[in-house]
C-alpha cells in the first residue's frame, strides 16, 4: 500500500495544472507550495500535522506577500479540492491509507490558520510603518508654514493681519500636535508608547479649535462659552 505522498507525487503535474488559475501569474507560486506540501507530507505523515502546517505556511508567506488573506485562503482551498479528487479514489481502491488524507486536511487547516495570522500581522506592521513615515514627512512643510507665520508676526501689521498670522501659527501648532497623536497611535499599536500625563486647559484648547472654524467659515457665526 502506497503513502498518499507517493500517489500525489506521481500525479503532480495533473494536480498543479488543475489548480493553477493563470499559469503566467502563479507559475512560480503554485508548484512551490505543492512541493512544500509534499515534502511535509513525506516527512511528517502520521505524525505532527500542526508542525507540518506551520512549515508549509512559512514557505507560503514570503511568496504571497502583498496578496489578500482571502486570496491565499481561496488558493489553499482549491489545493485541498484537487488533492481530495486524487486521494478519495485512491483510498476507496485501497491504494493508500485513509490516515494520509486526514493528515493532509489537518496540515492544511493549520497552514490556513498560520497564514491568516501571519499575513494579518504583516499588514498591520506595514500600516504602522506608513503612518510613521507619513507623520514625519508632514512635519517638514508644516514647519515651513509655522515659520512663515512667525515671520509675518515680526512685521508691522494691522490688528486684523496680526490676528490672521496668529491663527496660522496656532493652526500649525495644532497640526503638529495632531501629527504627534498620529505617531503616538502608531507607537501604541506597536506596544512602544510611553504615556506622559499632564494637566491642560480644555477651554483654551477648544477655543483654538473654534478660532480655526471661524477662519474657515467666515460667513458663519460660531459661538463658544466655557465655565470651570
XYZ file of N, CA, C and O in Angstrom, residues 18-227:
840
model
N -4.445 21.563 -12.802
C -5.856 21.788 -12.491
C -6.030 22.897 -11.467
O -7.055 23.584 -11.442
N -5.029 23.077 -10.627
C -5.119 24.070 -9.555
C -4.855 25.480 -10.059
O -5.484 26.442 -9.647
N -3.891 25.616 -10.971
C -3.487 26.945 -11.433
C -4.627 27.638 -12.156
O -5.288 27.071 -13.018
N -4.842 28.891 -11.819
C -5.845 29.704 -12.500
C -5.230 30.423 -13.686
O -5.818 30.550 -14.736
N -4.027 30.960 -13.489
C -3.335 31.701 -14.533
C -1.868 31.286 -14.512
O -1.104 31.750 -13.671
N -1.440 30.435 -15.425
C -0.065 29.941 -15.400
C 0.977 31.053 -15.448
O 2.051 30.926 -14.892
N 0.657 32.157 -16.112
C 1.638 33.244 -16.217
C 1.773 33.985 -14.889
O 2.829 34.524 -14.578
N 0.700 34.028 -14.126
C 0.704 34.783 -12.867
C 1.186 33.942 -11.690
O 1.865 34.430 -10.811
N 0.847 32.656 -11.678
C 1.082 31.839 -10.498
C 2.067 30.695 -10.745
O 2.206 29.802 -9.928
N 2.789 30.702 -11.877
C 3.594 29.546 -12.256
C 4.713 29.254 -11.258
O 5.136 28.114 -11.120
N 5.217 30.279 -10.555
C 6.268 30.027 -9.578
C 5.700 29.748 -8.197
O 6.365 29.122 -7.374
N 4.500 30.190 -7.956
C 3.915 30.063 -6.620
C 3.238 28.708 -6.406
O 3.477 28.039 -5.406
N 2.406 28.306 -7.345
C 1.628 27.084 -7.184
C 2.508 25.835 -7.065
O 2.365 25.069 -6.111
N 3.435 25.572 -7.992
C 4.253 24.359 -7.852
C 5.083 24.352 -6.565
O 5.246 23.309 -5.938
N 5.604 25.518 -6.169
C 6.428 25.584 -4.964
C 5.607 25.199 -3.727
O 6.068 24.439 -2.877
N 4.394 25.734 -3.616
C 3.564 25.417 -2.467
C 3.200 23.933 -2.455
O 3.205 23.284 -1.407
N 2.906 23.391 -3.625
C 2.560 21.974 -3.698
C 3.746 21.106 -3.300
O 3.596 20.114 -2.571
N 4.937 21.500 -3.740
C 6.134 20.732 -3.374
C 6.414 20.830 -1.882
O 6.883 19.862 -1.266
N 6.156 21.995 -1.289
C 6.303 22.134 0.166
C 5.348 21.191 0.893
O 5.692 20.580 1.911
N 4.124 21.100 0.377
C 3.144 20.206 0.984
C 3.598 18.753 0.869
O 3.507 17.980 1.828
N 4.102 18.382 -0.296
C 4.576 17.013 -0.482
C 5.731 16.692 0.460
O 5.775 15.618 1.074
N 6.676 17.645 0.579
C 7.829 17.415 1.451
C 7.374 17.250 2.905
O 7.880 16.381 3.627
N 6.422 18.095 3.323
C 5.915 17.981 4.687
C 5.158 16.669 4.875
O 5.248 16.018 5.926
N 4.410 16.275 3.870
C 3.641 15.037 3.949
C 4.578 13.838 4.076
O 4.353 12.935 4.889
N 5.641 13.855 3.292
C 6.591 12.742 3.333
C 7.355 12.711 4.665
O 7.691 11.635 5.172
N 7.592 13.886 5.225
C 8.392 13.955 6.451
C 7.569 13.724 7.717
O 8.026 13.104 8.675
N 6.318 14.248 7.703
C 5.523 14.245 8.929
C 4.325 13.301 8.895
O 3.607 13.193 9.886
N 4.055 12.655 7.757
C 2.823 11.869 7.632
C 2.691 10.869 8.778
O 3.616 10.113 9.075
N 1.510 10.907 9.413
C 1.290 10.040 10.557
C 1.857 10.623 11.837
O 1.822 9.982 12.878
N 2.360 11.877 11.739
C 2.980 12.488 12.911
C 2.358 13.826 13.264
O 1.160 13.895 13.531
N 3.171 14.876 13.241
C 2.774 16.181 13.747
C 2.165 17.034 12.635
O 2.874 17.704 11.887
N 0.828 17.032 12.541
C 0.171 17.796 11.483
C 0.358 19.306 11.675
O 0.532 20.049 10.709
N 0.312 19.752 12.938
C 0.450 21.179 13.209
C 1.813 21.686 12.759
O 1.933 22.755 12.156
N 2.859 20.916 13.057
C 4.204 21.318 12.641
C 4.319 21.341 11.119
O 4.947 22.226 10.547
N 3.689 20.382 10.470
C 3.702 20.358 9.003
C 3.002 21.585 8.439
O 3.477 22.220 7.498
N 1.843 21.931 9.033
C 1.109 23.104 8.558
C 1.905 24.380 8.714
O 1.910 25.244 7.827
N 2.592 24.526 9.854
C 3.405 25.729 10.074
C 4.562 25.797 9.083
O 4.939 26.875 8.616
N 5.128 24.657 8.772
C 6.238 24.620 7.815
C 5.758 25.060 6.426
O 6.432 25.826 5.729
N 4.584 24.583 6.025
C 4.031 24.973 4.727
C 3.753 26.476 4.709
O 4.070 27.174 3.748
N 3.149 26.974 5.791
C 2.822 28.400 5.866
C 4.068 29.264 5.827
O 4.078 30.336 5.217
N 5.152 28.813 6.468
C 6.381 29.609 6.483
C 6.961 29.765 5.092
O 7.591 30.778 4.775
N 6.760 28.775 4.229
C 7.211 28.907 2.844
C 6.227 29.676 1.986
O 6.606 30.292 0.977
N 4.968 29.675 2.398
C 3.918 30.345 1.618
C 3.959 31.863 1.777
O 3.836 32.612 0.802
N 4.151 32.347 3.003
C 4.002 33.779 3.282
C 4.940 34.666 2.463
O 4.496 35.674 1.904
N 6.243 34.364 2.358
C 7.099 35.250 1.562
C 6.693 35.326 0.095
O 6.858 36.355 -0.559
N 6.158 34.219 -0.446
C 5.781 34.193 -1.860
C 4.506 34.993 -2.134
O 4.317 35.508 -3.239
N 3.635 35.087 -1.141
C 2.338 35.725 -1.352
C 2.239 37.069 -0.651
O 1.152 37.573 -0.412
N 3.372 37.680 -0.313
C 3.366 38.984 0.353
C 2.702 40.008 -0.572
O 3.045 40.125 -1.745
N 1.753 40.741 -0.060
C 1.022 41.714 -0.862
C -0.331 41.193 -1.315
O -1.198 41.978 -1.696
N -0.519 39.871 -1.309
C -1.818 39.306 -1.666
C -2.765 39.427 -0.472
O -2.344 39.574 0.666
N -4.059 39.370 -0.766
C -5.037 39.444 0.316
C -5.137 38.097 1.019
O -4.843 37.044 0.443
N -5.553 38.148 2.284
C -5.739 36.913 3.041
C -6.787 36.031 2.356
O -6.635 34.811 2.267
N -7.850 36.672 1.851
C -8.918 35.909 1.188
C -8.378 35.158 -0.022
O -8.753 34.008 -0.275
N -7.478 35.801 -0.786
C -6.923 35.152 -1.985
C -6.082 33.938 -1.607
O -6.153 32.891 -2.267
N -5.278 34.076 -0.565
C -4.432 32.957 -0.141
C -5.277 31.794 0.367
O -5.039 30.632 0.017
N -6.279 32.103 1.187
C -7.143 31.035 1.699
C -7.919 30.371 0.566
O -8.160 29.163 0.590
N -8.316 31.173 -0.426
C -9.015 30.589 -1.579
C -8.091 29.629 -2.335
O -8.513 28.544 -2.760
N -6.827 30.010 -2.498
C -5.877 29.142 -3.193
C -5.666 27.841 -2.431
O -5.616 26.759 -3.020
N -5.532 27.953 -1.111
C -5.336 26.747 -0.316
C -6.579 25.857 -0.356
O -6.476 24.624 -0.349
N -7.754 26.479 -0.397
C -8.985 25.703 -0.513
C -9.050 24.953 -1.835
O -9.495 23.801 -1.886
N -8.589 25.600 -2.905
C -8.598 24.931 -4.224
C -7.590 23.802 -4.258
O -7.812 22.772 -4.903
N -6.460 23.990 -3.554
C -5.483 22.900 -3.464
C -6.105 21.703 -2.758
O -5.953 20.555 -3.202
N -6.831 21.962 -1.684
C -7.486 20.871 -0.962
C -8.442 20.115 -1.890
O -8.504 18.884 -1.870
N -9.203 20.863 -2.697
C -10.153 20.227 -3.610
C -9.448 19.292 -4.590
O -9.915 18.177 -4.856
N -8.326 19.751 -5.141
C -7.600 18.918 -6.096
C -7.026 17.667 -5.438
O -7.024 16.583 -6.035
N -6.546 17.817 -4.209
C -5.987 16.660 -3.505
C -7.088 15.648 -3.196
O -6.895 14.433 -3.335
N -8.252 16.150 -2.795
C -9.374 15.255 -2.498
C -9.763 14.456 -3.736
O -10.046 13.249 -3.662
N -9.783 15.126 -4.895
C -10.149 14.427 -6.131
C -9.199 13.277 -6.435
O -9.582 12.267 -7.020
N -7.930 13.442 -6.039
C -6.943 12.386 -6.268
C -6.970 11.358 -5.139
O -6.871 10.151 -5.369
N -7.112 11.860 -3.897
C -6.950 10.980 -2.742
C -8.131 10.045 -2.516
O -7.938 8.861 -2.215
N -9.351 10.568 -2.648
C -10.514 9.747 -2.310
C -10.617 8.476 -3.167
O -10.864 7.389 -2.626
N -10.441 8.579 -4.503
C -10.474 7.335 -5.281
C -9.359 6.372 -4.884
O -9.557 5.145 -4.879
N -8.193 6.935 -4.522
C -7.082 6.066 -4.127
C -7.386 5.353 -2.814
O -7.047 4.179 -2.630
N -8.044 6.051 -1.897
C -8.425 5.423 -0.630
C -9.503 4.366 -0.863
O -9.465 3.265 -0.295
N -10.474 4.718 -1.705
C -11.577 3.788 -1.983
C -11.068 2.490 -2.600
O -11.620 1.410 -2.350
N -10.006 2.584 -3.393
C -9.461 1.386 -4.043
C -8.402 0.705 -3.183
O -7.736 -0.227 -3.643
N -8.252 1.212 -1.946
C -7.273 0.661 -1.001
C -5.842 0.846 -1.489
O -4.930 0.117 -1.088
N -5.642 1.849 -2.358
C -4.287 2.129 -2.853
C -3.459 2.857 -1.795
O -2.248 2.670 -1.701
N -4.141 3.729 -1.000
C -3.434 4.463 0.055
C -4.201 4.340 1.366
O -5.385 4.015 1.388
N -3.505 4.663 2.453
C -4.121 4.591 3.780
C -4.987 5.838 4.027
O -4.614 6.962 3.645
N -6.135 5.689 4.700
C -7.000 6.843 4.987
C -6.338 7.882 5.873
O -6.674 9.061 5.809
N -5.386 7.431 6.747
C -4.778 8.400 7.653
C -3.984 9.464 6.911
O -3.783 10.571 7.411
N -3.528 9.163 5.696
C -2.821 10.160 4.899
C -3.742 11.307 4.519
O -3.330 12.477 4.528
N -4.981 11.017 4.181
C -5.953 12.049 3.829
C -6.267 12.909 5.044
O -6.337 14.139 4.948
N -6.458 12.256 6.187
C -6.727 13.018 7.405
C -5.557 13.944 7.736
O -5.745 15.079 8.182
N -4.342 13.453 7.511
C -3.169 14.265 7.783
C -3.157 15.516 6.898
O -2.865 16.614 7.368
N -3.454 15.347 5.614
C -3.459 16.491 4.691
C -4.479 17.522 5.138
O -4.204 18.732 5.148
N -5.672 17.085 5.503
C -6.699 18.027 5.967
C -6.213 18.796 7.195
O -6.333 20.020 7.265
N -5.657 18.070 8.170
C -5.203 18.719 9.399
C -4.050 19.682 9.119
O -3.995 20.791 9.664
N -3.126 19.267 8.255
C -1.982 20.121 7.936
C -2.422 21.382 7.199
O -1.937 22.486 7.480
N -3.364 21.256 6.264
C -3.846 22.428 5.526
C -4.653 23.351 6.426
O -4.590 24.574 6.279
N -5.415 22.786 7.343
C -6.145 23.626 8.307
C -5.174 24.471 9.123
O -5.380 25.667 9.324
N -4.111 23.828 9.612
C -3.105 24.560 10.398
C -2.395 25.601 9.531
O -2.115 26.716 9.976
N -2.116 25.233 8.282
C -1.468 26.169 7.360
C -2.340 27.397 7.124
O -1.852 28.529 7.110
N -3.647 27.196 6.942
C -4.566 28.312 6.725
C -4.589 29.246 7.927
O -4.550 30.463 7.787
N -4.665 28.659 9.133
C -4.677 29.489 10.333
C -3.371 30.271 10.471
O -3.374 31.473 10.749
N -2.258 29.584 10.265
C -0.957 30.226 10.421
C -0.750 31.307 9.361
O -0.215 32.389 9.645
N -1.183 31.024 8.130
C -1.033 32.003 7.050
C -1.881 33.233 7.310
O -1.440 34.369 7.098
N -3.119 33.025 7.773
C -4.013 34.158 8.038
C -3.437 35.061 9.126
O -3.404 36.292 8.981
N -2.960 34.466 10.213
C -2.383 35.262 11.306
C -1.118 35.969 10.850
O -0.910 37.159 11.120
N -0.264 35.247 10.132
C 0.985 35.843 9.661
C 0.763 37.002 8.713
O 1.422 38.045 8.810
N -0.172 36.864 7.784
C -0.455 37.934 6.827
C -1.112 39.123 7.506
O -0.838 40.275 7.174
N -1.987 38.848 8.465
C -2.628 39.944 9.198
C -1.588 40.746 9.982
O -1.628 41.983 9.994
N -0.654 40.056 10.613
C 0.401 40.753 11.347
C 1.297 41.555 10.414
O 1.715 42.675 10.755
N 1.595 40.990 9.238
C 2.444 41.703 8.276
C 1.746 42.956 7.759
O 2.371 44.014 7.608
N 0.437 42.854 7.492
C -0.318 44.020 7.018
C -0.364 45.097 8.098
O -0.225 46.296 7.803
N -0.547 44.697 9.349
C -0.577 45.673 10.448
C 0.765 46.381 10.573
O 0.818 47.605 10.781
N 1.857 45.631 10.439
C 3.188 46.238 10.525
C 3.412 47.222 9.386
O 4.000 48.295 9.578
N 2.946 46.873 8.179
C 3.081 47.780 7.038
C 2.303 49.072 7.272
O 2.784 50.167 6.956
N 1.094 48.962 7.833
C 0.291 50.157 8.104
C 0.988 51.066 9.115
O 0.992 52.292 8.951
N 1.566 50.464 10.146
C 2.242 51.275 11.161
C 3.454 51.987 10.573
O 3.728 53.146 10.911
N 4.177 51.314 9.678
C 5.332 51.957 9.048
C 4.908 53.126 8.174
O 5.550 54.188 8.160
N 3.801 52.961 7.448
C 3.299 54.037 6.601
C 2.893 55.239 7.446
O 3.202 56.391 7.111
N 2.186 54.974 8.545
C 1.764 56.062 9.436
C 2.976 56.809 9.980
O 3.003 58.049 10.016
N 4.004 56.074 10.399
C 5.186 56.709 10.968
C 5.918 57.557 9.932
O 6.301 58.699 10.207
N 6.092 57.027 8.725
C 6.787 57.773 7.670
C 5.986 59.010 7.271
O 6.536 60.112 7.122
N 4.676 58.840 7.103
C 3.826 59.955 6.722
C 3.851 61.049 7.787
O 3.942 62.246 7.471
N 3.782 60.656 9.056
C 3.798 61.634 10.132
C 5.065 62.460 10.128
O 5.030 63.694 10.252
N 6.200 61.808 9.961
C 7.470 62.544 9.938
C 7.580 63.439 8.706
O 8.072 64.576 8.793
N 7.129 62.962 7.556
C 7.232 63.744 6.324
C 6.333 64.977 6.351
O 6.667 66.014 5.758
N 5.191 64.878 7.014
C 4.272 66.015 7.073
C 4.844 67.178 7.886
O 4.457 68.331 7.686
N 5.742 66.876 8.781
C 6.257 67.922 9.656
C 7.154 68.916 8.909
O 7.286 70.061 9.333
N 7.762 68.520 7.810
C 8.634 69.440 7.067
C 7.849 70.606 6.469
O 8.172 71.775 6.726
N 6.788 70.369 5.659
C 6.011 71.509 5.159
C 5.287 72.259 6.270
O 5.078 73.474 6.177
N 4.922 71.556 7.339
C 4.236 72.216 8.443
C 5.154 73.215 9.147
O 4.734 74.322 9.508
N 6.394 72.847 9.316
C 7.351 73.763 9.932
C 7.556 75.006 9.071
O 7.768 76.111 9.595
N 7.515 74.825 7.738
C 7.649 75.973 6.842
C 6.466 76.929 7.015
O 6.633 78.161 7.011
N 5.263 76.385 7.170
C 4.071 77.211 7.397
C 4.195 77.979 8.704
O 3.915 79.181 8.773
N 4.625 77.282 9.748
C 4.749 77.930 11.047
C 5.806 79.032 11.009
O 5.624 80.119 11.581
N 6.929 78.784 10.323
C 7.981 79.790 10.215
C 7.486 81.015 9.460
O 7.771 82.159 9.849
N 6.713 80.774 8.377
C 6.168 81.897 7.611
C 5.230 82.731 8.479
O 5.251 83.969 8.431
N 4.413 82.071 9.310
C 3.516 82.805 10.204
C 4.286 83.615 11.229
O 3.925 84.760 11.545
N 5.376 83.037 11.760
C 6.185 83.752 12.746
C 6.857 84.976 12.123
O 6.970 86.038 12.762
N 7.300 84.839 10.859
C 7.923 85.977 10.174
C 6.906 87.095 9.936
O 7.238 88.285 10.036
N 5.684 86.730 9.627
C 4.638 87.737 9.448
C 4.397 88.506 10.746
O 4.231 89.729 10.748
N 4.398 87.807 11.861
C 4.157 88.461 13.154
C 5.284 89.419 13.526
O 5.088 90.335 14.330
N 6.458 89.201 12.934
C 7.582 90.076 13.244
C 7.476 91.420 12.522
O 8.199 92.365 12.861
N 6.602 91.523 11.528
C 6.425 92.771 10.781
C 5.379 93.651 11.462
O 4.652 93.224 12.356
N 5.321 94.902 10.984
C 4.280 95.817 11.460
C 2.985 95.503 10.725
O 2.854 95.774 9.521
N 2.042 94.960 11.427
C 0.788 94.544 10.812
C -0.373 95.271 11.486
O -0.269 95.741 12.624
N -1.469 95.300 10.760
C -2.699 95.797 11.379
C -3.197 94.765 12.373
O -2.742 93.613 12.383
N -4.131 95.167 13.193
C -4.684 94.239 14.179
C -5.296 93.023 13.499
O -5.145 91.879 13.972
N -5.998 93.258 12.404
C -6.638 92.147 11.688
C -5.587 91.216 11.093
O -5.709 89.983 11.172
N -4.514 91.793 10.502
C -3.455 90.975 9.925
C -2.725 90.181 11.019
O -2.378 89.005 10.821
N -2.498 90.823 12.152
C -1.853 90.126 13.269
C -2.701 88.950 13.741
O -2.190 87.865 14.029
N -4.015 89.176 13.802
C -4.922 88.101 14.218
C -4.840 86.916 13.269
O -4.783 85.751 13.698
N -4.810 87.189 11.947
C -4.709 86.106 10.957
C -3.379 85.372 11.090
O -3.320 84.136 11.024
N -2.287 86.118 11.270
C -0.973 85.488 11.390
C -0.908 84.612 12.633
O -0.325 83.518 12.625
N -1.497 85.084 13.722
C -1.536 84.288 14.948
C -2.322 82.999 14.741
O -1.954 81.931 15.263
N -3.404 83.094 13.982
C -4.205 81.894 13.695
C -3.389 80.892 12.884
O -3.514 79.671 13.080
N -2.565 81.394 11.949
C -1.718 80.500 11.156
C -0.760 79.735 12.065
O -0.613 78.507 11.965
N -0.118 80.471 12.978
C 0.839 79.829 13.881
C 0.140 78.835 14.795
O 0.624 77.716 15.012
N -1.019 79.217 15.343
C -1.741 78.311 16.238
C -2.227 77.065 15.502
O -2.173 75.945 16.034
N -2.692 77.270 14.255
C -3.154 76.120 13.474
C -1.995 75.177 13.165
O -2.145 73.949 13.215
N -0.817 75.751 12.862
C 0.358 74.915 12.604
C 0.747 74.136 13.853
O 1.099 72.950 13.779
N 0.676 74.805 15.009
C 0.976 74.114 16.263
C -0.004 72.965 16.500
O 0.388 71.878 16.940
N -1.272 73.227 16.220
C -2.287 72.184 16.436
C -2.072 71.012 15.476
O -2.204 69.845 15.861
N -1.762 71.311 14.221
C -1.484 70.239 13.264
C -0.275 69.422 13.709
O -0.248 68.203 13.564
N 0.713 70.120 14.273
C 1.898 69.414 14.763
C 1.525 68.466 15.902
O 2.025 67.338 15.987
N 0.615 68.905 16.772
C 0.158 68.029 17.860
C -0.636 66.845 17.306
O -0.532 65.723 17.823
N -1.428 67.101 16.261
C -2.200 66.013 15.651
C -1.263 64.969 15.048
O -1.515 63.758 15.152
N -0.197 65.441 14.406
C 0.788 64.500 13.862
C 1.428 63.713 14.999
O 1.651 62.500 14.896
N 1.712 64.409 16.100
C 2.245 63.709 17.270
C 1.289 62.649 17.772
O 1.703 61.544 18.138
N -0.012 62.974 17.774
C -1.017 61.996 18.195
C -1.038 60.799 17.255
O -1.209 59.643 17.685
N -0.877 61.087 15.950
C -0.864 60.011 14.958
C 0.327 59.079 15.200
O 0.189 57.849 15.165
N 1.483 59.672 15.479
C 2.667 58.859 15.751
C 2.517 58.111 17.071
O 2.977 56.968 17.198
N 1.868 58.751 18.040
C 1.609 58.068 19.312
C 0.703 56.861 19.098
O 0.888 55.805 19.727
N -0.289 57.028 18.216
C -1.201 55.921 17.929
C -0.435 54.750 17.311
O -0.663 53.588 17.659
N 0.493 55.082 16.388
C 1.306 54.026 15.778
C 2.166 53.336 16.830
O 2.315 52.111 16.829
N 2.728 54.146 17.750
C 3.542 53.562 18.823
C 2.691 52.703 19.757
O 3.137 51.662 20.251
N 1.451 53.150 19.987
C 0.533 52.380 20.835
C 0.251 51.018 20.225
O 0.273 49.985 20.904
N -0.010 51.002 18.897
C -0.273 49.735 18.215
C 0.961 48.840 18.230
O 0.844 47.610 18.268
N 2.144 49.468 18.204
C 3.382 48.686 18.193
C 3.819 48.285 19.601
O 4.766 47.514 19.765
N 3.131 48.824 20.631
C 3.474 48.488 22.000
C 4.687 49.222 22.534
O 5.298 48.788 23.513
N 5.045 50.363 21.906
C 6.234 51.102 22.331
C 5.893 52.477 22.896
O 6.790 53.286 23.141
N 4.625 52.767 23.104
C 4.217 54.090 23.570
C 4.492 54.260 25.065
O 4.171 53.398 25.864
N 5.105 55.395 25.411
C 5.314 55.771 26.811
C 4.391 56.950 27.114
O 4.480 57.997 26.467
N 3.480 56.795 28.066
C 2.472 57.817 28.364
C 3.016 58.812 29.391
O 3.532 58.424 30.434
N 2.911 60.100 29.057
C 3.322 61.178 29.970
C 2.108 62.075 30.181
O 1.842 62.978 29.387
N 1.366 61.839 31.254
C 0.132 62.583 31.504
C 0.442 63.936 32.149
O 1.352 64.052 32.963
N -0.341 64.953 31.755
C -0.184 66.266 32.377
C -1.498 67.025 32.254
O -2.347 66.712 31.415
N -1.660 68.046 33.095
C -2.881 68.842 33.089
C -2.915 69.761 31.878
O -1.874 70.173 31.362
N -4.137 70.073 31.421
C -4.292 71.022 30.321
C -5.585 71.796 30.517
O -6.485 71.360 31.241
N -5.653 72.934 29.860
C -6.844 73.779 29.908
C -7.721 73.432 28.714
O -7.452 73.857 27.581
N -8.769 72.655 28.956
C -9.614 72.199 27.854
C -10.309 73.375 27.177
O -10.476 73.396 25.947
N -10.701 74.378 27.962
C -11.368 75.543 27.370
C -10.448 76.257 26.400
O -10.872 76.710 25.328
N -9.171 76.361 26.742
C -8.209 77.022 25.864
C -8.011 76.249 24.561
O -7.997 76.823 23.475
N -7.878 74.920 24.703
C -7.708 74.079 23.504
C -8.937 74.176 22.615
O -8.837 74.330 21.386
N -10.124 74.105 23.228
C -11.365 74.200 22.450
C -11.482 75.560 21.772
O -11.925 75.661 20.626
N -11.051 76.614 22.484
C -11.094 77.948 21.897
C -10.239 78.055 20.651
O -10.621 78.721 19.673
N -9.083 77.394 20.651
C -8.216 77.405 19.470
C -8.903 76.718 18.286
O -8.821 77.177 17.144
N -9.576 75.611 18.573
C -10.292 74.905 17.505
C -11.419 75.787 16.953
O -11.624 75.858 15.731
N -12.133 76.460 17.837
C -13.220 77.342 17.405
C -12.681 78.474 16.537
O -13.295 78.856 15.532
N -11.527 79.041 16.906
C -10.925 80.107 16.107
C -10.642 79.627 14.683
O -10.844 80.365 13.710
N -10.162 78.381 14.540
C -9.892 77.824 13.211
C -11.194 77.656 12.428
O -11.251 77.906 11.217
N -12.251 77.225 13.119
C -13.545 77.074 12.454
C -14.067 78.426 11.966
O -14.622 78.533 10.872
N -13.897 79.449 12.780
C -14.349 80.791 12.377
C -13.589 81.267 11.146
O -14.161 81.889 10.259
N -12.298 80.973 11.105
C -11.486 81.381 9.959
C -11.899 80.630 8.696
O -11.962 81.206 7.606
N -12.201 79.344 8.851
C -12.586 78.531 7.693
C -13.999 78.829 7.221
O -14.339 78.600 6.053
N -14.845 79.351 8.130
C -16.239 79.648 7.788
C -16.549 81.094 8.198
O -17.319 81.349 9.126
N -15.908 82.021 7.483
C -16.024 83.436 7.848
C -17.445 83.967 7.710
O -17.799 84.988 8.321
N -18.276 83.301 6.903
C -19.645 83.757 6.699
C -20.594 83.239 7.775
O -21.791 83.520 7.742
N -20.080 82.480 8.737
C -20.914 81.909 9.797
C -20.537 82.495 11.157
O -19.401 82.910 11.376
N -21.507 82.494 12.049
C -21.261 82.917 13.421
C -21.081 81.668 14.281
O -21.983 80.835 14.381
N -19.893 81.502 14.863
C -19.607 80.346 15.710
C -19.381 80.860 17.132
O -18.430 81.598 17.412
N -20.281 80.517 18.048
C -20.207 80.996 19.428
C -19.654 79.906 20.325
O -19.890 78.715 20.110
N -18.927 80.309 21.361
C -18.341 79.351 22.295
C -18.300 79.954 23.701
O -17.793 81.064 23.900
N -18.861 79.252 24.663
C -18.824 79.660 26.062
C -18.284 78.511 26.904
O -18.581 77.330 26.597
N -17.511 78.825 27.923
C -16.958 77.776 28.781
C -17.005 78.206 30.236
O -16.905 79.409 30.540
N -17.194 77.234 31.100
C -17.179 77.502 32.538
C -16.282 76.497 33.232
O -16.117 75.373 32.749
